[in-house]
Amino acid sequence: MNRTTLSLIGAATALAAVTGVAALTGGSSDDADSVAKAATRLPVQRSTLLCPTPSSSDVSSTTYTAYTPKRDGVDAKDGTAELLPAQNPADDVADPGGDDGGKGGKDGKKGGQPSPGGDKPVLPLKEPGKPVTTDQDSEGAPALIGTADGRFAPGWTVQQTTTIDAGSGRGILGTACTAPDTDFWFPGVSTDRNRQDFVHLTNPDDAAAEVDLKLYGPSGRLKPSTDESITVPPRSTVPVLLSTLTDQRAASASLRVTARTGRIGAAVQAVDQKAGSDWLPASAVPSTSVAIPGLPKDATSARLVVFAPGADDADLKVRLAGPNNSITPAGHESLHVKSGMTTAIDLGDVTKGEPGSLLLTPEGGDGPATPVVAGLQVTRGKGSDQETAFIPATGAIERSATAADNRTKGSTLSLVAPGATAKVRITASAGAGGGSPVSKTYEVKGGTTQALEPPRPASGKGPYAVTVERLSGGPVHASRMLALHQDGVPMFTIQPLPDDRGMVAVPEAGQDLSLLNDD
């Protein structure tokens, strides 16, 4: 190949590179501001969700509900949304009850045994704005890997709700199926003897994922008793019992899940021998100020768990945002969190009969604030009739968020505005069995929590979805509680409602070829 040809190829490559930069930056720096102003928000074209294996109990049942809100500017014809069963690694590789204690395989080659259900799609949507639902026995039910594209992608959500009628894990276990990522924080996990916490790792892609698991207790990193690196085979799920990763016992710890290669979905199933069980959602990304929305008014105890992942300690103010104002919980005005260590405090019946949300903000001082992750373990009931749920630090709703699987009775929506007053619109979808959507507008005063029974669809039947849209004002954080009393036990589960990321900012693209000039 001669020099002229090489020069032409180089020029073409440079042109392509500059054009690519122009598409991302909008051209020259002189035009940056005008292009930024011209950026528009468009619906996402593809979404992926991962649902963990629900339960191995033979006295459990699971309800799945899928939903996509109607959106303006979305093609009304094209698109699909459905889930397929993930593969289960071989029993001798990742059996939670086997000799390896739930530890995943190392070589990534032994997994891939077909799971129950075959390749039949689960919960295919027919139209946006109407949920679909299905029930099945949880025993032997697989993890699910789902994809939505076209008109079904923006705001697609799937709720997995499991009821266990008896045994040490009895209760309601609810989780919103999560998008794959590379980094997750779970403050509030435990390696104590009265807890069995499994982290479920699901790989949606066609290549194996290498995942690191690290546990941090009140004195720092828990010493690993085995290799903490896990191989998750393609299109598979692997459960790992956290107590097998270390010989140290910690009632409250923080788990970091990091994908060194690939991406995964991660969810922690926490089973307490006395206080029931639930899914423990991942905390929002580390932040200097966090909101934990939706403490029930009848909570009998609450345990706050905070971790500072950076190099500096964190000093935090603790406030409880109630229906009318924000107060400081007696005896817990501030919290000092040492770097790399998990701090847990028992708040007791902090709500005192009123719903609320916890707000953690920097204590002050001259230095920069330290980001933290946080979670809350909440208990309702007493003695043998206790039930537990978990609320993580939850990101603000920028535009909208949705909770699927709401029932005619037992659904409570909690909204907190940590700063300025905010206005939101709440829309109840049609029911899975019909009906018409209903919308109502609410104002959430700054520094308060509004707990409400969400609107119901007109003449609707079956589970329905609730979408929260922030219309104006300050940031809003939200969660949804689903409660069901059974045999005297106040069973409940709480799901955080972060922004659904159904819309993305797309700047106006332009080309600037001036960078090709020699001078």
Coordinates of C-alpha atoms in Angstrom, one line a residue:
M1 CA 0.0 0.0 0.0
N2 CA 1.6 3.3 -1.1
R3 CA 2.0 6.5 1.0
T4 CA -0.8 8.3 -0.9
T5 CA -3.3 5.7 -0.1
L6 CA -2.2 5.7 3.6
S7 CA -2.6 9.5 3.6
L8 CA -6.1 9.3 2.2
I9 CA -7.1 6.6 4.7
G10 CA -5.6 8.7 7.5
A11 CA -7.5 11.8 6.3
A12 CA -10.8 9.8 6.1
T13 CA -10.2 8.4 9.6
A14 CA -9.5 11.9 11.0
L15 CA -12.7 13.2 9.2
A16 CA -14.7 10.4 10.8
A17 CA -13.3 11.1 14.2
V18 CA -13.9 14.8 14.0
T19 CA -17.4 14.3 12.7
G20 CA -18.0 11.9 15.7
V21 CA -16.7 14.5 18.1
A22 CA -18.9 17.1 16.5
A23 CA -21.9 14.8 16.9
L24 CA -21.1 14.5 20.6
T25 CA -20.0 18.1 21.4
G26 CA -22.0 20.0 18.8
G27 CA -19.1 21.3 16.9
S28 CA -16.7 24.1 18.0
S29 CA -16.6 25.5 21.5
D30 CA -18.1 28.8 20.2
D31 CA -21.3 26.9 19.4
A32 CA -21.4 24.7 22.5
D33 CA -23.8 26.9 24.5
S34 CA -26.3 27.2 21.7
V35 CA -26.2 23.5 20.9
A36 CA -26.7 22.7 24.6
K37 CA -29.8 24.8 24.6
A38 CA -31.0 23.1 21.5
A39 CA -30.8 19.6 23.2
T40 CA -34.0 17.7 23.2
R41 CA -35.3 14.8 25.2
L42 CA -36.3 11.7 23.3
P43 CA -37.6 8.3 24.4
V44 CA -35.1 5.5 24.9
Q45 CA -35.2 2.9 22.2
R46 CA -34.3 -0.2 24.2
S47 CA -34.5 -1.3 27.8
T48 CA -33.2 -4.4 29.7
L49 CA -34.6 -5.7 33.0
L50 CA -33.5 -8.6 35.1
C51 CA -35.7 -10.5 37.7
P52 CA -34.0 -12.7 40.3
T53 CA -35.0 -16.2 41.2
P54 CA -38.1 -15.6 43.4
S55 CA -38.0 -18.4 46.0
S56 CA -37.2 -22.1 46.5
S57 CA -40.0 -22.5 49.1
D58 CA -42.7 -25.0 48.3
V59 CA -45.3 -22.8 50.1
S60 CA -44.7 -19.7 48.0
S61 CA -46.3 -18.1 45.0
T62 CA -45.2 -15.2 42.8
T63 CA -47.1 -12.6 40.9
Y64 CA -45.3 -10.8 38.0
T65 CA -46.7 -7.6 36.6
A66 CA -45.2 -5.7 33.6
Y67 CA -46.1 -2.3 32.4
T68 CA -45.0 0.5 30.1
P69 CA -46.6 4.0 30.4
K70 CA -48.0 5.8 27.4
R71 CA -45.5 8.5 26.2
D72 CA -45.8 11.4 23.8
G73 CA -43.5 11.3 20.8
V74 CA -43.3 7.5 20.7
D75 CA -44.0 5.5 17.6
A76 CA -47.4 3.9 18.3
K77 CA -46.8 0.8 16.2
D78 CA -43.4 -0.8 16.5
G79 CA -41.8 -2.6 19.5
T80 CA -42.0 -5.6 21.8
A81 CA -41.5 -6.3 25.5
E82 CA -41.1 -9.7 27.0
L83 CA -39.0 -11.8 29.4
L84 CA -37.3 -15.1 29.0
P85 CA -36.1 -17.6 31.6
A86 CA -32.4 -17.3 32.5
Q87 CA -30.3 -20.5 32.7
N88 CA -29.5 -22.0 36.1
P89 CA -25.9 -23.1 36.6
A90 CA -25.4 -26.8 37.4
D91 CA -26.2 -27.9 40.9
D92 CA -22.6 -28.7 41.8
V93 CA -21.6 -25.2 40.8
A94 CA -24.1 -22.8 42.4
D95 CA -26.6 -24.8 44.5
P96 CA -27.5 -22.5 47.5
G97 CA -27.9 -25.7 49.6
G98 CA -24.9 -27.5 48.2
D99 CA -21.4 -28.1 49.5
D100 CA -20.2 -24.8 48.0
G101 CA -22.7 -22.8 50.1
G102 CA -24.1 -21.0 47.0
K103 CA -20.6 -20.0 45.7
G104 CA -20.6 -19.5 41.9
G105 CA -18.4 -21.4 39.5
K106 CA -14.9 -20.2 38.7
D107 CA -14.4 -21.4 35.1
G108 CA -17.6 -20.1 33.6
K109 CA -18.0 -23.4 31.7
K110 CA -20.1 -25.6 33.9
G111 CA -23.3 -23.5 34.0
G112 CA -26.0 -23.3 31.4
Q113 CA -28.4 -26.0 32.3
P114 CA -31.9 -25.2 31.0
S115 CA -34.2 -23.8 33.6
P116 CA -37.9 -24.6 34.1
G117 CA -40.2 -22.9 31.6
G118 CA -38.1 -23.4 28.5
D119 CA -37.9 -20.5 26.1
K120 CA -41.5 -19.5 26.3
P121 CA -41.7 -15.6 26.7
V122 CA -43.2 -14.3 29.9
L123 CA -45.4 -11.2 30.2
P124 CA -45.3 -10.0 26.6
L125 CA -47.0 -6.5 26.4
K126 CA -49.6 -5.8 23.8
E127 CA -50.0 -2.1 24.2
P128 CA -48.5 0.7 26.4
G129 CA -50.7 1.9 29.2
K130 CA -52.1 -1.5 30.2
P131 CA -50.3 -3.9 32.5
V132 CA -50.1 -7.6 32.1
T133 CA -49.8 -10.1 35.0
T134 CA -49.3 -13.7 35.7
D135 CA -49.1 -16.0 38.7
Q136 CA -47.1 -19.1 39.3
D137 CA -45.7 -21.3 42.1
S138 CA -42.3 -19.9 43.1
E139 CA -40.7 -23.3 43.7
G140 CA -38.4 -24.0 40.6
A141 CA -39.3 -20.6 39.0
P142 CA -36.3 -19.2 37.1
A143 CA -34.7 -15.8 37.1
L144 CA -35.9 -13.8 34.1
I145 CA -34.0 -11.7 31.5
G146 CA -36.2 -9.2 29.6
T147 CA -35.9 -6.7 26.8
A148 CA -38.2 -4.0 25.6
D149 CA -37.8 -1.9 22.4
G150 CA -39.6 0.6 20.4
R151 CA -42.8 2.0 22.0
F152 CA -42.5 -0.4 25.0
A153 CA -38.9 0.7 26.1
P154 CA -39.5 4.1 27.8
G155 CA -40.4 3.5 31.4
W156 CA -40.8 -0.3 31.1
T157 CA -41.1 -1.8 34.6
V158 CA -41.7 -5.3 35.9
Q159 CA -42.6 -6.1 39.5
Q160 CA -42.0 -9.5 41.1
T161 CA -44.1 -10.1 44.3
T162 CA -43.7 -13.4 46.2
T163 CA -45.8 -14.5 49.1
I164 CA -44.4 -17.2 51.5
D165 CA -47.1 -18.5 53.7
A166 CA -45.0 -20.3 56.4
G167 CA -41.5 -21.1 57.6
S168 CA -38.6 -18.8 58.5
G169 CA -38.9 -16.7 55.4
R170 CA -42.7 -16.2 55.6
G171 CA -43.9 -12.8 54.4
I172 CA -44.1 -10.7 51.2
L173 CA -40.9 -10.4 49.1
G174 CA -41.2 -7.7 46.5
T175 CA -38.7 -6.2 44.1
A176 CA -38.8 -4.2 40.9
C177 CA -36.7 -6.0 38.3
T178 CA -33.5 -4.0 37.8
A179 CA -31.5 -2.8 34.8
P180 CA -28.0 -4.3 34.4
D181 CA -25.0 -2.3 35.6
T182 CA -21.4 -2.7 36.7
D183 CA -21.5 -1.4 40.3
F184 CA -24.0 -1.9 43.2
W185 CA -24.0 -1.0 46.9
F186 CA -26.1 -2.9 49.4
P187 CA -25.9 -1.3 52.9
G188 CA -27.9 -3.4 55.4
V189 CA -26.9 -7.0 54.5
S190 CA -25.9 -9.4 57.2
T191 CA -23.6 -12.4 57.8
D192 CA -25.2 -13.0 61.3
R193 CA -26.3 -16.5 62.2
N194 CA -30.0 -15.6 62.3
R195 CA -29.9 -14.2 58.8
Q196 CA -29.4 -15.9 55.4
D197 CA -28.6 -13.3 52.8
F198 CA -28.1 -14.4 49.2
V199 CA -27.0 -12.0 46.5
H200 CA -28.4 -13.1 43.1
L201 CA -26.2 -12.2 40.1
T202 CA -27.8 -12.3 36.7
N203 CA -25.9 -11.9 33.4
P204 CA -28.0 -10.8 30.5
D205 CA -25.3 -11.0 27.8
D206 CA -23.7 -13.7 25.7
A207 CA -20.3 -13.5 27.3
A208 CA -19.4 -14.5 30.9
A209 CA -19.2 -11.8 33.5
E210 CA -16.5 -11.6 36.2
V211 CA -17.9 -10.1 39.5
D212 CA -16.2 -9.1 42.7
L213 CA -18.0 -9.2 46.0
K214 CA -16.7 -7.2 49.0
L215 CA -18.2 -7.0 52.5
Y216 CA -17.6 -4.2 55.0
G217 CA -18.5 -4.4 58.7
P218 CA -18.3 -2.0 61.6
S219 CA -14.5 -2.3 61.7
G220 CA -13.9 -2.2 58.0
R221 CA -13.5 -4.9 55.4
L222 CA -14.6 -8.3 56.5
K223 CA -11.7 -10.7 56.0
P224 CA -12.6 -13.0 53.1
S225 CA -12.5 -16.8 53.8
T226 CA -12.5 -17.6 50.1
D227 CA -12.0 -16.0 46.7
E228 CA -14.6 -13.2 46.3
S229 CA -14.5 -13.3 42.6
I230 CA -17.5 -15.0 40.9
T231 CA -17.9 -16.1 37.3
V232 CA -21.5 -15.7 36.0
P233 CA -22.0 -17.7 32.8
P234 CA -23.8 -16.1 29.8
R235 CA -27.6 -15.6 30.1
S236 CA -27.4 -17.2 33.6
T237 CA -28.0 -16.4 37.2
V238 CA -25.9 -17.3 40.2
P239 CA -26.9 -17.0 43.9
V240 CA -24.2 -16.6 46.5
L241 CA -24.7 -17.0 50.3
L242 CA -22.9 -14.0 51.8
S243 CA -21.9 -15.8 55.0
T244 CA -19.8 -18.2 52.9
L245 CA -17.6 -15.3 51.8
T246 CA -16.2 -14.6 55.3
D247 CA -15.8 -16.3 58.8
Q248 CA -16.7 -13.0 60.5
R249 CA -20.2 -12.4 61.7
A250 CA -21.8 -8.9 61.3
A251 CA -25.4 -8.1 62.1
S252 CA -25.2 -5.1 59.8
A253 CA -22.7 -4.9 56.9
S254 CA -22.4 -3.3 53.5
L255 CA -21.9 -5.3 50.3
R256 CA -20.3 -3.9 47.1
V257 CA -20.9 -5.8 43.9
T258 CA -18.6 -4.8 41.0
A259 CA -18.5 -6.4 37.5
R260 CA -14.8 -6.4 36.3
T261 CA -16.0 -7.7 32.9
G262 CA -19.5 -7.5 31.5
R263 CA -22.5 -6.3 33.3
I264 CA -25.0 -7.9 35.7
G265 CA -28.1 -7.4 37.7
A266 CA -27.7 -7.8 41.4
A267 CA -30.4 -8.2 44.1
V268 CA -30.1 -9.4 47.7
Q269 CA -32.6 -11.7 49.3
A270 CA -32.6 -11.3 53.1
V271 CA -34.2 -14.1 55.2
D272 CA -34.5 -13.5 59.0
Q273 CA -35.3 -16.6 61.2
K274 CA -37.7 -14.6 63.3
A275 CA -38.7 -11.4 61.4
G276 CA -39.6 -12.7 57.9
S277 CA -37.8 -11.9 54.7
D278 CA -37.7 -9.5 51.8
W279 CA -35.5 -8.2 48.9
L280 CA -32.9 -5.6 49.9
P281 CA -32.7 -3.1 47.0
A282 CA -29.4 -1.5 46.0
S283 CA -28.8 2.0 47.4
A284 CA -28.6 5.0 45.1
V285 CA -25.1 6.0 44.0
P286 CA -22.9 7.5 46.7
S287 CA -24.1 11.1 47.5
T288 CA -23.4 13.8 50.0
S289 CA -27.1 14.1 50.8
V290 CA -29.5 11.1 50.7
A291 CA -33.2 10.5 51.1
I292 CA -34.8 7.3 52.4
P293 CA -38.5 7.7 51.6
G294 CA -41.5 5.9 53.0
L295 CA -41.3 4.8 56.7
P296 CA -44.7 3.3 57.6
K297 CA -46.6 5.1 60.3
D298 CA -46.9 1.9 62.3
A299 CA -43.2 0.9 62.1
T300 CA -42.2 -0.7 65.4
S301 CA -38.5 -0.4 64.8
A302 CA -36.1 1.0 62.2
R303 CA -32.4 0.4 61.8
L304 CA -30.3 2.8 59.8
V305 CA -27.2 1.5 58.0
V306 CA -24.7 3.9 56.4
F307 CA -21.4 3.4 54.7
A308 CA -18.7 5.9 53.5
P309 CA -16.9 4.4 50.5
G310 CA -14.4 7.2 50.1
A311 CA -11.2 8.1 51.8
D312 CA -12.7 10.5 54.3
D313 CA -15.1 10.1 57.2
A314 CA -18.6 11.5 56.9
D315 CA -20.5 13.7 59.5
L316 CA -24.2 13.7 58.8
K317 CA -27.3 15.5 60.1
V318 CA -30.2 13.1 60.6
R319 CA -33.8 14.4 60.1
L320 CA -37.2 12.8 59.9
A321 CA -39.5 14.5 57.4
G322 CA -43.0 13.9 58.6
P323 CA -46.4 15.0 57.3
N324 CA -46.0 18.6 58.5
N325 CA -42.3 19.4 59.0
S326 CA -38.9 17.9 59.6
I327 CA -37.6 17.1 63.0
T328 CA -34.5 15.6 64.5
P329 CA -35.0 12.2 66.0
A330 CA -34.3 12.3 69.8
G331 CA -30.8 11.1 70.6
H332 CA -29.8 10.9 66.9
E333 CA -29.1 14.4 65.9
S334 CA -25.9 13.6 64.0
L335 CA -24.1 10.5 62.8
H336 CA -20.3 10.0 62.3
V337 CA -19.4 7.4 59.7
K338 CA -15.8 6.3 59.5
S339 CA -14.3 5.8 56.1
G340 CA -14.5 2.2 54.9
M341 CA -16.7 1.1 57.8
T342 CA -20.4 0.4 58.2
T343 CA -22.3 2.3 60.9
A344 CA -25.7 1.1 62.1
I345 CA -28.0 2.8 64.6
D346 CA -31.3 1.6 66.0
L347 CA -34.0 4.4 65.8
G348 CA -36.7 2.4 67.5
D349 CA -40.3 3.5 66.7
V350 CA -39.0 6.7 65.3
T351 CA -42.2 7.6 63.3
K352 CA -44.4 7.8 66.5
G353 CA -47.6 6.9 64.6
E354 CA -46.9 9.2 61.6
P355 CA -45.5 8.4 58.2
G356 CA -42.1 9.8 57.4
S357 CA -38.8 9.7 55.5
L358 CA -35.2 9.9 56.7
L359 CA -33.0 12.7 55.3
L360 CA -29.2 12.6 55.7
T361 CA -27.3 15.8 55.0
P362 CA -23.7 17.0 55.6
E363 CA -23.2 18.2 59.2
G364 CA -21.1 21.2 58.1
G365 CA -17.5 22.3 58.5
D366 CA -14.9 23.7 56.3
G367 CA -14.0 20.6 54.3
P368 CA -15.9 19.0 51.4
A369 CA -18.8 16.8 52.2
T370 CA -18.3 13.0 51.9
P371 CA -20.6 10.8 49.8
V372 CA -22.3 7.9 51.5
V373 CA -24.7 5.0 50.7
A374 CA -27.5 4.1 53.1
G375 CA -30.4 1.8 53.8
L376 CA -33.0 1.3 56.4
Q377 CA -34.4 -2.0 57.8
V378 CA -38.0 -1.5 58.9
T379 CA -40.1 -3.8 61.1
R380 CA -43.8 -3.9 61.6
G381 CA -45.5 -6.0 64.2
K382 CA -44.1 -7.5 67.4
G383 CA -42.8 -10.9 68.7
S384 CA -43.6 -13.8 66.5
D385 CA -45.8 -11.6 64.3
Q386 CA -43.0 -9.4 63.0
E387 CA -42.3 -8.7 59.3
T388 CA -39.3 -6.9 57.8
A389 CA -38.7 -4.7 54.7
F390 CA -35.9 -2.6 53.5
I391 CA -35.7 0.9 52.0
P392 CA -32.5 2.1 50.3
A393 CA -31.4 5.7 49.7
T394 CA -33.3 6.5 46.6
G395 CA -32.5 8.9 43.8
A396 CA -34.8 11.8 42.9
I397 CA -37.5 11.6 40.3
E398 CA -36.3 13.8 37.5
R399 CA -39.4 13.2 35.2
S400 CA -41.3 10.0 36.1
A401 CA -41.2 6.7 37.9
T402 CA -43.6 3.8 38.0
A403 CA -44.6 1.1 40.5
A404 CA -46.4 -1.9 39.0
D405 CA -48.5 -4.5 40.9
N406 CA -50.7 -2.2 43.0
R407 CA -53.7 -3.7 44.6
T408 CA -57.2 -2.4 45.4
K409 CA -56.2 -2.5 49.1
G410 CA -52.8 -2.3 50.7
S411 CA -50.9 0.2 48.4
T412 CA -49.3 3.3 50.0
L413 CA -47.3 5.8 48.0
S414 CA -44.8 8.0 49.9
L415 CA -43.4 11.2 48.5
V416 CA -40.8 13.4 50.2
A417 CA -39.5 16.8 49.1
P418 CA -36.2 17.4 51.0
G419 CA -35.9 21.0 49.8
A420 CA -38.4 23.2 47.9
T421 CA -42.0 22.4 47.5
A422 CA -42.9 20.2 44.5
K423 CA -45.9 19.5 42.4
V424 CA -46.5 15.9 41.1
R425 CA -49.0 14.1 39.0
I426 CA -49.9 10.6 39.9
T427 CA -51.6 8.4 37.3
A428 CA -53.2 5.0 38.0
S429 CA -53.1 2.9 34.8
A430 CA -55.9 0.7 33.6
G431 CA -56.1 -2.6 35.5
A432 CA -54.8 -5.8 34.0
G433 CA -58.4 -6.8 33.7
G434 CA -59.7 -3.6 32.1
G435 CA -60.7 -0.1 33.2
S436 CA -59.6 3.5 32.5
P437 CA -56.6 5.4 33.9
V438 CA -57.2 8.1 36.5
S439 CA -54.8 11.1 37.3
K440 CA -54.6 13.4 40.3
T441 CA -52.2 16.3 41.1
Y442 CA -50.6 16.7 44.5
E443 CA -48.4 19.3 46.2
V444 CA -45.6 18.1 48.5
K445 CA -44.4 20.8 50.8
G446 CA -40.7 21.2 51.3
G447 CA -39.3 19.2 54.2
T448 CA -42.3 17.0 54.5
T449 CA -43.5 13.5 53.5
Q450 CA -46.9 12.9 52.0
A451 CA -48.1 9.3 52.3
L452 CA -51.3 8.6 50.3
E453 CA -53.4 5.9 48.9
P454 CA -52.8 6.2 45.2
P455 CA -55.7 6.7 42.8
R456 CA -57.4 3.7 41.4
P457 CA -58.4 3.1 37.8
A458 CA -62.0 3.7 36.9
S459 CA -63.9 0.4 36.8
G460 CA -60.6 -1.4 36.8
K461 CA -59.9 -5.0 37.7
G462 CA -56.7 -6.7 38.6
P463 CA -53.3 -5.3 39.5
Y464 CA -52.5 -1.8 38.1
A465 CA -49.5 0.5 37.8
V466 CA -49.0 3.9 39.4
T467 CA -46.8 6.5 37.7
V468 CA -45.4 9.6 39.5
E469 CA -44.4 12.6 37.3
R470 CA -42.7 15.6 38.8
L471 CA -44.3 18.7 37.2
S472 CA -42.5 21.5 39.0
G473 CA -40.6 22.6 42.1
G474 CA -37.8 20.9 44.0
P475 CA -36.6 17.3 43.9
V476 CA -39.0 14.5 44.9
H477 CA -38.1 11.0 46.2
A478 CA -40.7 8.2 46.4
S479 CA -41.4 4.7 47.4
R480 CA -44.4 2.3 47.3
M481 CA -45.5 0.0 50.2
L482 CA -47.6 -3.1 49.4
A483 CA -49.2 -4.5 52.6
L484 CA -51.1 -7.7 53.2
H485 CA -52.2 -8.9 56.7
Q486 CA -52.2 -12.7 57.0
D487 CA -52.8 -14.8 60.1
G488 CA -52.1 -11.7 62.3
V489 CA -48.7 -11.0 60.6
P490 CA -48.5 -7.5 59.0
M491 CA -46.8 -8.6 55.8
F492 CA -45.4 -5.8 53.7
T493 CA -42.8 -4.9 51.1
I494 CA -41.4 -1.5 50.0
Q495 CA -40.0 -0.6 46.6
P496 CA -38.0 2.6 45.9
L497 CA -39.1 4.6 42.9
P498 CA -36.1 6.2 41.2
D499 CA -36.4 8.0 37.9
D500 CA -37.2 5.5 35.1
R501 CA -34.7 7.1 32.7
G502 CA -37.3 6.6 29.9
M503 CA -36.2 9.9 28.3
V504 CA -32.6 10.9 27.3
A505 CA -31.1 14.2 26.3
V506 CA -30.0 14.3 22.7
P507 CA -28.1 17.4 21.6
E508 CA -28.4 18.8 18.1
A509 CA -25.7 17.2 16.0
G510 CA -23.4 19.4 13.9
Q511 CA -20.2 19.1 11.9
D512 CA -17.1 21.2 12.3
L513 CA -14.3 20.4 9.8
S514 CA -12.1 23.3 10.9
L515 CA -9.9 20.9 12.9
L516 CA -8.6 19.4 9.7
N517 CA -6.8 22.7 8.7
D518 CA -3.1 22.4 8.9
D519 CA -2.7 25.7 10.6

